[in-house]
PDB file of C-alpha atoms in Angstrom:
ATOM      1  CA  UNK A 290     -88.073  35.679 -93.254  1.00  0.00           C
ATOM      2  CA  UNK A 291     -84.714  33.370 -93.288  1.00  0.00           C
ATOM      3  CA  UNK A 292     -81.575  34.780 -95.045  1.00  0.00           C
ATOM      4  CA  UNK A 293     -82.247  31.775 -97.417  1.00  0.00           C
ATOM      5  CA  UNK A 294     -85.014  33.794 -98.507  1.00  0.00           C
ATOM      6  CA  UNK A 295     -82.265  35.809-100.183  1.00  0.00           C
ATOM      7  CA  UNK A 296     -80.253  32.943-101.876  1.00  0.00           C
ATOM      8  CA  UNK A 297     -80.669  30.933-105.315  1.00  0.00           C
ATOM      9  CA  UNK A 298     -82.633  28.244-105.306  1.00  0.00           C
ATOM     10  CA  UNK A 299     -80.983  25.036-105.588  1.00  0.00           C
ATOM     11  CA  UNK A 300     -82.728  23.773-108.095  1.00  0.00           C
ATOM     12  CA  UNK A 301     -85.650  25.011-110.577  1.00  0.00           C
ATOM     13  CA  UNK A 302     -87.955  23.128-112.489  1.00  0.00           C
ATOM     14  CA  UNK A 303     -90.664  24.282-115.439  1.00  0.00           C
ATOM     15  CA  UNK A 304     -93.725  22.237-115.489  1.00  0.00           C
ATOM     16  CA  UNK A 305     -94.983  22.761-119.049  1.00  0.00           C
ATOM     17  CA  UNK A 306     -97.628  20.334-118.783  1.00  0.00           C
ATOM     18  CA  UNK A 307     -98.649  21.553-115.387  1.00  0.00           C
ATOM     19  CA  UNK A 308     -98.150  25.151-116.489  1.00  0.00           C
ATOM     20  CA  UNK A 309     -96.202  25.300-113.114  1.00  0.00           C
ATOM     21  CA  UNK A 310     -92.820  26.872-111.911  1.00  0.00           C
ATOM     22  CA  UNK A 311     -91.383  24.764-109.280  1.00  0.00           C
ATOM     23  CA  UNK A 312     -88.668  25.722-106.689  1.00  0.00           C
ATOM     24  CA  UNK A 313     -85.762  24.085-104.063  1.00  0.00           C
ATOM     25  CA  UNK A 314     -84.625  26.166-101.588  1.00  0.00           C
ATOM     26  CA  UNK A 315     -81.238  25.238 -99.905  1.00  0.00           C
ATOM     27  CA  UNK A 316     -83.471  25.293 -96.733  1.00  0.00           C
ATOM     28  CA  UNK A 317     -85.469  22.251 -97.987  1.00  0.00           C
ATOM     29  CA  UNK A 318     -88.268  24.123 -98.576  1.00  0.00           C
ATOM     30  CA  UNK A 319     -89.691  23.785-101.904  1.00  0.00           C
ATOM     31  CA  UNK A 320     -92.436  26.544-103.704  1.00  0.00           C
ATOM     32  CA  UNK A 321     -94.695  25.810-106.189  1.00  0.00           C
ATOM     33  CA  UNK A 322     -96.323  28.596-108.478  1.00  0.00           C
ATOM     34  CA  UNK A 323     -99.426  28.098-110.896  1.00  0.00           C
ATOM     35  CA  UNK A 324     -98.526  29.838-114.209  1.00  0.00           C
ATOM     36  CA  UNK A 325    -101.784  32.352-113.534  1.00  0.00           C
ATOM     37  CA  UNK A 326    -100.462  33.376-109.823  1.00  0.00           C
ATOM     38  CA  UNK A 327     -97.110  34.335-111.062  1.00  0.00           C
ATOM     39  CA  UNK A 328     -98.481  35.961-113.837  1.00  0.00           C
ATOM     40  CA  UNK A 329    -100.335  38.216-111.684  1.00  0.00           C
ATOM     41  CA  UNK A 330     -97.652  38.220-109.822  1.00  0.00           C
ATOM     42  CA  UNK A 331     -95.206  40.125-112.267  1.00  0.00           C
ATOM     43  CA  UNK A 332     -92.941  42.751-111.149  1.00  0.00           C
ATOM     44  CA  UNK A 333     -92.333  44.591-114.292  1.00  0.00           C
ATOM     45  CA  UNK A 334     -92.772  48.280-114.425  1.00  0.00           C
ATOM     46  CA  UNK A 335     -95.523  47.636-117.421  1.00  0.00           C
ATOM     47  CA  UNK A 336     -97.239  45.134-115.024  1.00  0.00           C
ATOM     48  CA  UNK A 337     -97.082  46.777-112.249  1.00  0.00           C
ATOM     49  CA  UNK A 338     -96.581  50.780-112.646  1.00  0.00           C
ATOM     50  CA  UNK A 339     -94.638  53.582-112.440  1.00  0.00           C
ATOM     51  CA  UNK A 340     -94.322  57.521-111.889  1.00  0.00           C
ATOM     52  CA  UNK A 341     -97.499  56.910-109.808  1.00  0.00           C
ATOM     53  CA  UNK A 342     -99.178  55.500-112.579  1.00  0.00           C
ATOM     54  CA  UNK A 343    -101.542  52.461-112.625  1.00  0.00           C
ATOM     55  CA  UNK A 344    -100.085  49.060-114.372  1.00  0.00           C
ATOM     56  CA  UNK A 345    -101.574  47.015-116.871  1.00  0.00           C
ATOM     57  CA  UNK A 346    -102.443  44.432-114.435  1.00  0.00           C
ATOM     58  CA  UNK A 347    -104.626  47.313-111.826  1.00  0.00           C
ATOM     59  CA  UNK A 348    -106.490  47.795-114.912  1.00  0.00           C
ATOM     60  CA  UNK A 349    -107.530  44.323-116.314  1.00  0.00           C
ATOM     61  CA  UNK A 350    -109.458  42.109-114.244  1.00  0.00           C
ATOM     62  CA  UNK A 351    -108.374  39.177-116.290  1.00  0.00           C
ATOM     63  CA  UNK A 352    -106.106  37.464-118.302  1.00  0.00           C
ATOM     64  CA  UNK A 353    -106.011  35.384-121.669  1.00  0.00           C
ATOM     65  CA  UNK A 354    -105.050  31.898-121.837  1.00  0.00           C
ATOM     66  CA  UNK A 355    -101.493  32.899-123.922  1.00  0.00           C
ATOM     67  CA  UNK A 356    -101.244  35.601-120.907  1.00  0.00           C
ATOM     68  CA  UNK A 357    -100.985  33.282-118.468  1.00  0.00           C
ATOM     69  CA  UNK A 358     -98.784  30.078-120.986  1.00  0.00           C
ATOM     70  CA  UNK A 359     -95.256  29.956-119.087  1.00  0.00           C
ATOM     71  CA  UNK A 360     -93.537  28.751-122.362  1.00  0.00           C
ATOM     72  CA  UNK A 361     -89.968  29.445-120.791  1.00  0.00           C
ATOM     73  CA  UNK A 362     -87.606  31.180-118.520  1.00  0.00           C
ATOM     74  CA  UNK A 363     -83.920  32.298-118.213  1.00  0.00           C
ATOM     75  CA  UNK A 364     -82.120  33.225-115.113  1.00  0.00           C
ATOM     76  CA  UNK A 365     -80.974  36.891-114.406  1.00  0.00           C
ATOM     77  CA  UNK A 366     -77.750  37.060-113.137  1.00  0.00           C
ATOM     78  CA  UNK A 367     -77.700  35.027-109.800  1.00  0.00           C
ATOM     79  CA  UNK A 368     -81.102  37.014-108.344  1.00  0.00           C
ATOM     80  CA  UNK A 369     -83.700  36.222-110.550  1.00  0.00           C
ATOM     81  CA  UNK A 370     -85.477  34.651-113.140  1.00  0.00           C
ATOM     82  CA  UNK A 371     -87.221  36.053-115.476  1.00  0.00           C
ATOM     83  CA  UNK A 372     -90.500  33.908-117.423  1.00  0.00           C
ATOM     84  CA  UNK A 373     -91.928  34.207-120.965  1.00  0.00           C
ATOM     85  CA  UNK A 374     -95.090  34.264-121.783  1.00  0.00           C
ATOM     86  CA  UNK A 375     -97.384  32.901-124.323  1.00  0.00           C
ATOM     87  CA  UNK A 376     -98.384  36.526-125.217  1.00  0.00           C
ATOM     88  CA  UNK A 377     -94.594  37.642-125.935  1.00  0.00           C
ATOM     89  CA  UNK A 378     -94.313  39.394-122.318  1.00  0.00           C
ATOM     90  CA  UNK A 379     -90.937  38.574-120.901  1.00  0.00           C
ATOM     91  CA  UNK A 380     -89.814  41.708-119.078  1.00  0.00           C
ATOM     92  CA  UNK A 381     -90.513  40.655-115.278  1.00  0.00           C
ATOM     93  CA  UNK A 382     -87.623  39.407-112.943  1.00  0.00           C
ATOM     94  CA  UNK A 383     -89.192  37.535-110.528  1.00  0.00           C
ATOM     95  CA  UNK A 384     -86.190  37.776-107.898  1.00  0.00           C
ATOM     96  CA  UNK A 385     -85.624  35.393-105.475  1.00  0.00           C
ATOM     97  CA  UNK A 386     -86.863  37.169-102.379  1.00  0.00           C
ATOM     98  CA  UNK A 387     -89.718  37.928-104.447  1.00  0.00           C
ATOM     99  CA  UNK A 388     -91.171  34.221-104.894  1.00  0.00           C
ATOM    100  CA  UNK A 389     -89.572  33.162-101.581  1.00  0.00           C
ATOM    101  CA  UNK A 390     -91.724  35.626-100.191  1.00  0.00           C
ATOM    102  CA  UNK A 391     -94.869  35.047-101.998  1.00  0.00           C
ATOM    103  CA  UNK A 392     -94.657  31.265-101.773  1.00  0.00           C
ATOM    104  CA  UNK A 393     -98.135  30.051-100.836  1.00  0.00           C
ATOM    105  CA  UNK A 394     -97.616  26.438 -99.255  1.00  0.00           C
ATOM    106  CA  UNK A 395     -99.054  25.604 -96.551  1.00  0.00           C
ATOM    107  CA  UNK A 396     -96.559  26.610 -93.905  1.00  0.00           C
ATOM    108  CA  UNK A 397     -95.632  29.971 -95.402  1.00  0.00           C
ATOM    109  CA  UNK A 398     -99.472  30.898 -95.147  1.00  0.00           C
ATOM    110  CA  UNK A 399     -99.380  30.353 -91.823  1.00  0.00           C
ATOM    111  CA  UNK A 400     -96.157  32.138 -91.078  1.00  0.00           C
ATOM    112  CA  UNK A 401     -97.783  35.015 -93.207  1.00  0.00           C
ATOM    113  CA  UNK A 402    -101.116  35.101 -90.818  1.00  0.00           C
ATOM    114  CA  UNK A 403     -99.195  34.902 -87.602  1.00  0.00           C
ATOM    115  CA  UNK A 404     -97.235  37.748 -88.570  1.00  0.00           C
ATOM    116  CA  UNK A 405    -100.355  39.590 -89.611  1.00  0.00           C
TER     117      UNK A 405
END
C-alpha cells in the first residue's frame, strides 16, 4: 500500500443515477464503489460490532433497496467521508485508507492476490 493510500482524494464524485461513489487519487488512480458494496462495506460500530458483539450487517444476509440508496455524503474532517442512506443510516466514516484499501479495480485485485 502507497502513502497515497493515506491522503484525500483529489476529487470525489456521487453518481446518483448510477448509485455509485466515485474517487481520484492524487496517484491517478481512480476507485469506483457500487452503492450495495459500500454499504456492506460500512464501518460503523452498529454495522459492524462492538464489545465482541455481532453487527447488524453479520446478522442480515441482505439488504433493502432504501438500505443500499446513497442519497448523499459529507466529508469528515480531512480523513473521511461519511454517506447517507436511503434508510436514514448515516453514522459510517468510510476513511480514506479504508476505500483506498478496499478499491476493487482491476489492478488493486491483483495487487490484493499477489500479496495473498
Amino acid at each position: 500500500m502507497t502513502e497515497s493510500a493515506h491522503q484525500a482524494p483529489s476529487a470525489i464524485r456521487l453518481l446518483r443515477e448510477q448509485q455509485a461513489l466515485e474517487l481520484d487519487w492524487p496517484d491517478g488512480h481512480q476507485s469506483r464503489f457500487a452503492a450495495v458494496a459500500l454499504r456492506w462495506l460500512c464501518p460503523c460500530a452498529y454495522c459492524r460490532g462492538e464489545a465482541g458483539l455481532p453487527g447488524w450487517l453479520d446478522a442480515n444476509p441482505s439488504l433493502t433497496e432504501q438500505q443500499t440508496t446513497l442519497t448523499g455524503g459529507e466529508l469528515v474532517g480531512s480523513y473521511a467521508l461519511c454517506a447517507f442512506w436511503g434508510d436514514g443510516h448515516r453514522t459510517g466514516y468510510y476513511t480514506w485508507t479504508l476505500l483506498r484499501k478496499n478499491c476493487s479495480c482491476a489492478d488493486c485485485l491483483g495487487l490484493q492476490n499477489q500479496s495473498s
